[in-house]
């Protein structure tokens, strides 16, 4: 199993890497899982939490959805911990079987192959939310981008730089208006052959949100999940304290640019620095701009969204990366009641929204720029 510490829990601080699979060599991202590889789970590890009201700390990892996932719960006993983590892993496995574009029997893979399908409740919800967020972000979030993502090799790990003629041919297919979705009947159909949908920019956020309900239903006192950079916090630590979530330094995977102190929310990062390949000395990352069909090219290295709902946070983090810093700031100023954010540009300059001033610390680093509430 491809087990590694994407979620590093040391000294009480969780290191949040960008939304990506496990880090590969410095030249490429990690390979996509094969049918035999995904999903896989490691045994649960139990330790003394040190909290009287929840003496059991349980941690476990699994590999699914093309990433390493980490689960932590604090409970009154091992039985509750085992039930919670096992149920969470089962839910990940279930969602992986629906939403993967790599597994031929997955609902999404069947849709992309046949061009139409009756959707499950989960897929119908995700497509409906994708439409809403696409409209909200002016099309910067676009799940119909799949043909272009595939052309660059990010779905198969057969990396290549498609020529302009190929991009020009595929760009018209990345159009959500050509996807005919009936919310009530839960049916979906593509208008043009060769179209496809990829929930890679929203699925893990939805999965983390689902796990929060599982934790609530299984007597978890406090806990968290980290799904390859998608962190969601369940309530607080058993003593009522916030969790500490470190935002990864885009230039150094073993360092961080700051620490967010929060509880009961999602903190989801999208970045250009993990899933990529290099060709002729140039790096190409996986965040494809639906307007150009190429990796988003702007000043941002990462964008972290902090809000209550994991699904929303995941999609918005992707959209902000495609917008670039100035448009991302303008978008937040128009929707400041919806989320907080941390932006890191390619010069490692950090910008935060005013709601994080008391909750964001930068040990041994310059203080971040605070984004004005109004333009």
XYZ file of C-alpha atoms in Angstrom:
375
model
C 0.000 0.000 0.000
C 1.164 3.499 -0.824
C 1.160 4.746 2.741
C 2.848 8.004 3.586
C 2.391 10.913 5.966
C 0.228 13.334 4.048
C -1.484 13.920 7.347
C 1.355 14.571 9.786
C 0.111 14.658 13.335
C 3.020 15.800 15.419
C 3.225 18.267 18.270
C -0.530 18.676 17.977
C -0.339 20.168 14.467
C -1.845 18.701 11.319
C 0.087 19.504 8.135
C -2.318 20.149 5.285
C -0.911 19.449 1.848
C -2.596 20.450 -1.380
C -5.417 18.509 -2.932
C -3.476 15.800 -4.671
C -2.419 12.223 -4.541
C 0.586 11.038 -2.571
C 3.770 12.842 -3.522
C 5.838 10.988 -6.077
C 9.306 11.871 -7.339
C 10.197 15.535 -7.729
C 9.464 15.209 -11.444
C 5.999 13.671 -11.476
C 2.952 13.088 -9.370
C 2.008 9.659 -8.047
C 0.397 7.074 -10.303
C -3.342 6.620 -10.268
C -4.580 3.511 -8.439
C -5.216 0.384 -10.405
C -8.218 -1.837 -9.851
C -6.133 -3.985 -7.489
C -4.720 -1.064 -5.515
C -7.796 0.895 -4.476
C -9.007 1.116 -1.859
C -6.716 -0.319 0.802
C -6.730 0.246 4.555
C -4.179 -0.059 7.344
C -5.035 -1.354 10.819
C -6.387 1.052 13.400
C -3.854 2.201 15.999
C -5.084 2.956 19.536
C -3.297 5.191 22.029
C -4.090 6.959 25.287
C -5.469 10.375 24.347
C -4.788 11.988 27.712
C -8.352 13.306 27.894
C -10.533 12.031 30.743
C -13.802 12.321 28.815
C -12.435 10.558 25.727
C -9.437 8.445 26.772
C -9.101 6.599 23.450
C -7.350 8.135 20.473
C -7.665 6.013 17.337
C -5.780 6.664 14.086
C -5.949 4.878 10.761
C -4.899 5.363 7.138
C -6.253 4.113 3.855
C -5.488 4.604 0.179
C -8.469 5.507 -1.994
C -9.604 8.169 -4.465
C -5.989 8.431 -5.645
C -4.696 9.666 -2.304
C -3.651 8.654 1.201
C -6.347 9.350 3.776
C -5.983 9.751 7.530
C -8.687 9.339 10.167
C -8.478 10.312 13.847
C -11.189 9.993 16.486
C -11.385 10.535 20.227
C -13.891 8.256 21.956
C -14.825 6.826 25.326
C -13.809 3.280 24.348
C -12.197 1.208 21.594
C -15.509 -0.233 20.421
C -16.883 3.187 19.533
C -13.611 4.159 17.855
C -13.507 1.001 15.760
C -17.132 1.412 14.669
C -16.588 5.031 13.668
C -13.412 4.492 11.666
C -14.648 1.282 10.050
C -17.873 3.005 8.989
C -15.882 5.965 7.631
C -13.642 3.678 5.585
C -16.650 1.768 4.290
C -18.175 5.057 3.171
C -14.987 6.020 1.341
C -14.976 2.646 -0.404
C -18.619 3.099 -1.405
C -18.041 6.580 -2.795
C -14.883 5.459 -4.594
C -16.914 2.779 -6.374
C -19.324 5.459 -7.607
C -17.144 8.454 -8.380
C -13.896 7.099 -9.814
C -13.067 7.794 -13.453
C -10.450 5.007 -13.381
C -12.516 2.035 -12.223
C -14.473 0.793 -15.240
C -17.462 -0.288 -13.138
C -17.783 3.051 -11.329
C -20.907 5.062 -12.057
C -18.908 8.060 -13.280
C -16.719 5.922 -15.539
C -19.852 4.361 -17.064
C -21.302 7.833 -17.668
C -18.119 8.982 -19.384
C -18.069 5.852 -21.526
C -21.737 5.706 -22.543
C -22.665 9.381 -22.395
C -25.721 8.871 -20.200
C -26.697 7.106 -16.984
C -29.197 7.116 -14.136
C -27.405 8.708 -11.216
C -27.224 7.609 -7.601
C -28.303 10.093 -4.936
C -24.650 10.960 -4.262
C -23.736 11.658 -7.888
C -26.939 13.608 -8.486
C -26.214 15.766 -5.426
C -22.640 16.367 -6.552
C -23.603 17.352 -10.068
C -26.317 19.667 -8.752
C -23.834 21.342 -6.376
C -21.288 21.516 -9.210
C -23.776 23.426 -11.331
C -24.457 25.850 -8.491
C -20.792 26.494 -7.783
C -19.950 26.770 -11.481
C -22.558 29.501 -11.814
C -21.363 31.224 -8.628
C -17.731 31.251 -9.816
C -18.441 32.333 -13.375
C -17.484 28.947 -14.792
C -14.089 28.731 -13.104
C -15.296 25.546 -11.426
C -16.214 23.132 -14.204
C -16.670 19.367 -13.810
C -17.024 18.909 -17.594
C -13.256 19.447 -17.863
C -12.606 15.677 -17.913
C -11.638 15.337 -21.628
C -8.895 17.922 -21.174
C -7.638 16.484 -17.889
C -7.441 13.114 -19.619
C -5.600 14.592 -22.615
C -2.882 15.876 -20.286
C -2.588 12.389 -18.738
C -3.659 13.274 -15.210
C -6.324 10.546 -15.131
C -4.022 7.771 -16.403
C -0.581 9.130 -15.401
C 0.470 8.803 -19.057
C 1.633 12.391 -19.060
C 1.902 14.419 -22.237
C 1.570 17.985 -23.442
C -1.283 17.937 -25.958
C -0.780 20.071 -29.045
C -2.900 23.141 -29.595
C -5.023 21.382 -32.211
C -6.005 18.734 -29.644
C -6.821 21.365 -27.036
C -8.885 23.349 -29.548
C -10.821 20.186 -30.414
C -11.554 19.318 -26.774
C -12.309 22.783 -25.399
C -15.867 22.913 -26.793
C -16.615 19.640 -24.962
C -15.751 21.200 -21.589
C -19.094 22.976 -21.538
C -21.529 22.231 -18.712
C -24.384 23.685 -20.774
C -24.050 20.608 -23.000
C -24.721 18.325 -20.035
C -28.439 17.620 -19.676
C -29.202 16.911 -16.025
C -32.639 16.233 -14.586
C -32.453 16.829 -10.840
C -35.829 15.232 -10.097
C -35.330 12.106 -12.228
C -31.596 11.946 -11.406
C -30.674 11.379 -15.049
C -27.759 12.857 -16.955
C -26.881 12.866 -20.657
C -24.112 14.424 -22.739
C -25.074 16.314 -25.874
C -21.795 15.625 -27.662
C -19.739 12.456 -28.057
C -16.439 12.521 -26.187
C -17.659 14.586 -23.260
C -16.979 13.552 -19.671
C -17.415 14.583 -16.064
C -14.748 14.539 -13.355
C -15.667 15.164 -9.700
C -11.995 15.342 -8.690
C -12.394 18.942 -7.547
C -15.363 18.273 -5.269
C -15.634 14.555 -4.408
C -13.215 14.422 -1.490
C -14.850 17.443 0.101
C -18.179 15.650 -0.161
C -16.602 12.511 1.291
C -15.241 14.398 4.306
C -18.654 15.943 4.858
C -20.250 12.490 4.814
C -17.720 11.276 7.376
C -18.717 14.059 9.761
C -22.220 12.559 9.883
C -20.764 9.111 10.476
C -18.722 10.433 13.397
C -21.819 12.079 14.847
C -23.743 8.813 14.567
C -20.999 6.752 16.228
C -20.343 8.492 19.561
C -17.190 10.315 18.494
C -16.321 13.093 20.947
C -13.962 14.872 18.550
C -11.921 14.003 15.507
C -10.777 14.794 12.005
C -10.167 13.399 8.550
C -7.460 14.371 6.085
C -8.209 13.185 2.565
C -5.041 14.178 0.772
C -5.147 17.865 1.647
C -8.866 17.975 2.346
C -9.090 18.290 6.109
C -12.373 18.385 7.974
C -12.588 18.819 11.724
C -15.305 17.169 13.802
C -16.296 19.343 16.734
C -13.284 20.200 18.925
C -10.589 18.359 20.803
C -12.065 16.582 23.850
C -11.047 19.456 26.124
C -12.865 21.968 23.938
C -9.726 23.377 22.328
C -9.401 24.062 18.604
C -7.364 21.882 16.295
C -4.176 23.295 14.733
C -4.005 22.825 10.966
C -0.805 23.877 9.205
C -0.974 25.139 5.616
C 1.845 23.588 3.619
C 4.662 25.680 2.202
C 4.372 25.269 -1.583
C 8.157 25.425 -1.891
C 8.918 22.918 0.878
C 6.685 19.920 1.570
C 8.179 19.533 5.057
C 7.404 23.092 6.138
C 4.334 25.282 6.486
C 3.439 28.924 5.903
C 1.080 29.240 8.857
C -1.264 27.494 11.263
C -5.039 27.787 11.285
C -6.697 27.263 14.681
C -10.275 26.134 14.115
C -12.824 23.455 14.956
C -15.942 21.950 13.385
C -15.157 23.057 9.827
C -13.447 22.077 6.599
C -10.003 23.444 5.697
C -9.264 22.452 2.122
C -6.237 23.405 0.046
C -5.721 23.323 -3.708
C -2.206 23.866 -5.030
C 0.040 23.533 -8.062
C 2.976 21.876 -6.318
C 2.225 18.165 -5.932
C 0.433 16.725 -8.937
C 2.506 17.657 -11.929
C 4.926 16.429 -14.535
C 7.890 18.028 -16.277
C 8.672 18.057 -19.968
C 11.563 19.881 -21.637
C 12.360 21.631 -18.369
C 8.850 22.992 -17.849
C 6.434 21.951 -15.117
C 2.766 21.282 -15.852
C 0.386 20.990 -12.895
C -3.018 19.300 -12.756
C -5.343 22.283 -12.234
C -6.705 22.820 -15.733
C -8.271 26.162 -16.621
C -11.509 25.438 -18.510
C -11.067 28.677 -20.478
C -7.720 27.671 -21.999
C -7.553 23.889 -21.648
C -4.131 24.278 -20.063
C -2.810 24.337 -16.481
C -3.941 27.544 -14.786
C -1.206 30.150 -15.221
C -1.323 32.903 -12.633
C 0.502 34.075 -9.521
C -1.094 31.633 -7.036
C 0.708 28.575 -5.657
C -2.081 27.489 -3.300
C -5.507 28.483 -2.057
C -7.059 27.231 1.171
C -10.761 27.600 1.893
C -12.160 27.453 5.426
C -15.895 26.968 5.780
C -18.429 24.661 7.440
C -19.203 22.513 4.405
C -16.523 20.292 2.906
C -18.198 20.044 -0.501
C -18.277 23.813 -0.893
C -14.727 24.248 0.393
C -13.298 21.707 -2.054
C -14.926 23.207 -5.135
C -14.125 26.795 -4.168
C -10.449 26.002 -3.528
C -10.174 24.684 -7.088
C -12.014 27.688 -8.526
C -9.831 30.195 -6.650
C -6.674 28.605 -8.027
C -7.987 29.039 -11.556
C -9.094 32.625 -10.904
C -5.697 33.816 -9.716
C -5.013 36.110 -6.775
C -6.783 39.316 -7.837
C -9.962 37.617 -9.019
C -9.934 35.304 -5.978
C -9.815 38.317 -3.671
C -12.636 40.026 -5.574
C -14.681 36.827 -5.416
C -14.178 36.553 -1.651
C -15.123 40.208 -1.176
C -18.412 39.447 -2.929
C -18.998 36.270 -0.854
C -17.268 37.074 2.434
C -20.098 35.596 4.469
C -19.516 32.185 2.901
C -15.869 31.371 3.656
C -12.434 32.450 4.845
C -9.315 31.804 2.802
C -5.524 31.686 2.813
C -3.767 32.505 -0.454
C -0.080 31.760 -1.058
C 1.479 33.225 -4.194
C 4.475 31.889 -6.094
C 6.772 34.193 -4.123
C 5.436 32.581 -0.905
C 3.633 35.742 0.149
C 0.643 34.856 2.306
C -2.710 36.658 2.291
C -5.578 35.924 4.680
C -9.135 37.139 5.110
C -9.989 39.278 8.185
C -11.856 36.408 9.852
C -8.547 34.585 10.294
C -6.602 37.385 11.974
C -7.080 35.845 15.435
C -6.888 32.239 14.180
C -3.817 32.236 11.926
C -0.242 32.244 13.200
C 3.029 32.337 11.250
C 5.909 31.138 13.431
C 9.255 32.486 12.216
C 7.657 34.079 9.157
C 6.487 37.573 8.210
C 2.951 38.434 9.198
C 0.468 37.740 6.394
C -1.248 40.430 4.360
C -4.844 40.904 5.544
C -7.208 41.205 2.592
C -9.482 44.250 2.828
C -13.169 43.481 3.258
C -14.079 45.742 0.351
C -12.407 46.509 -2.949
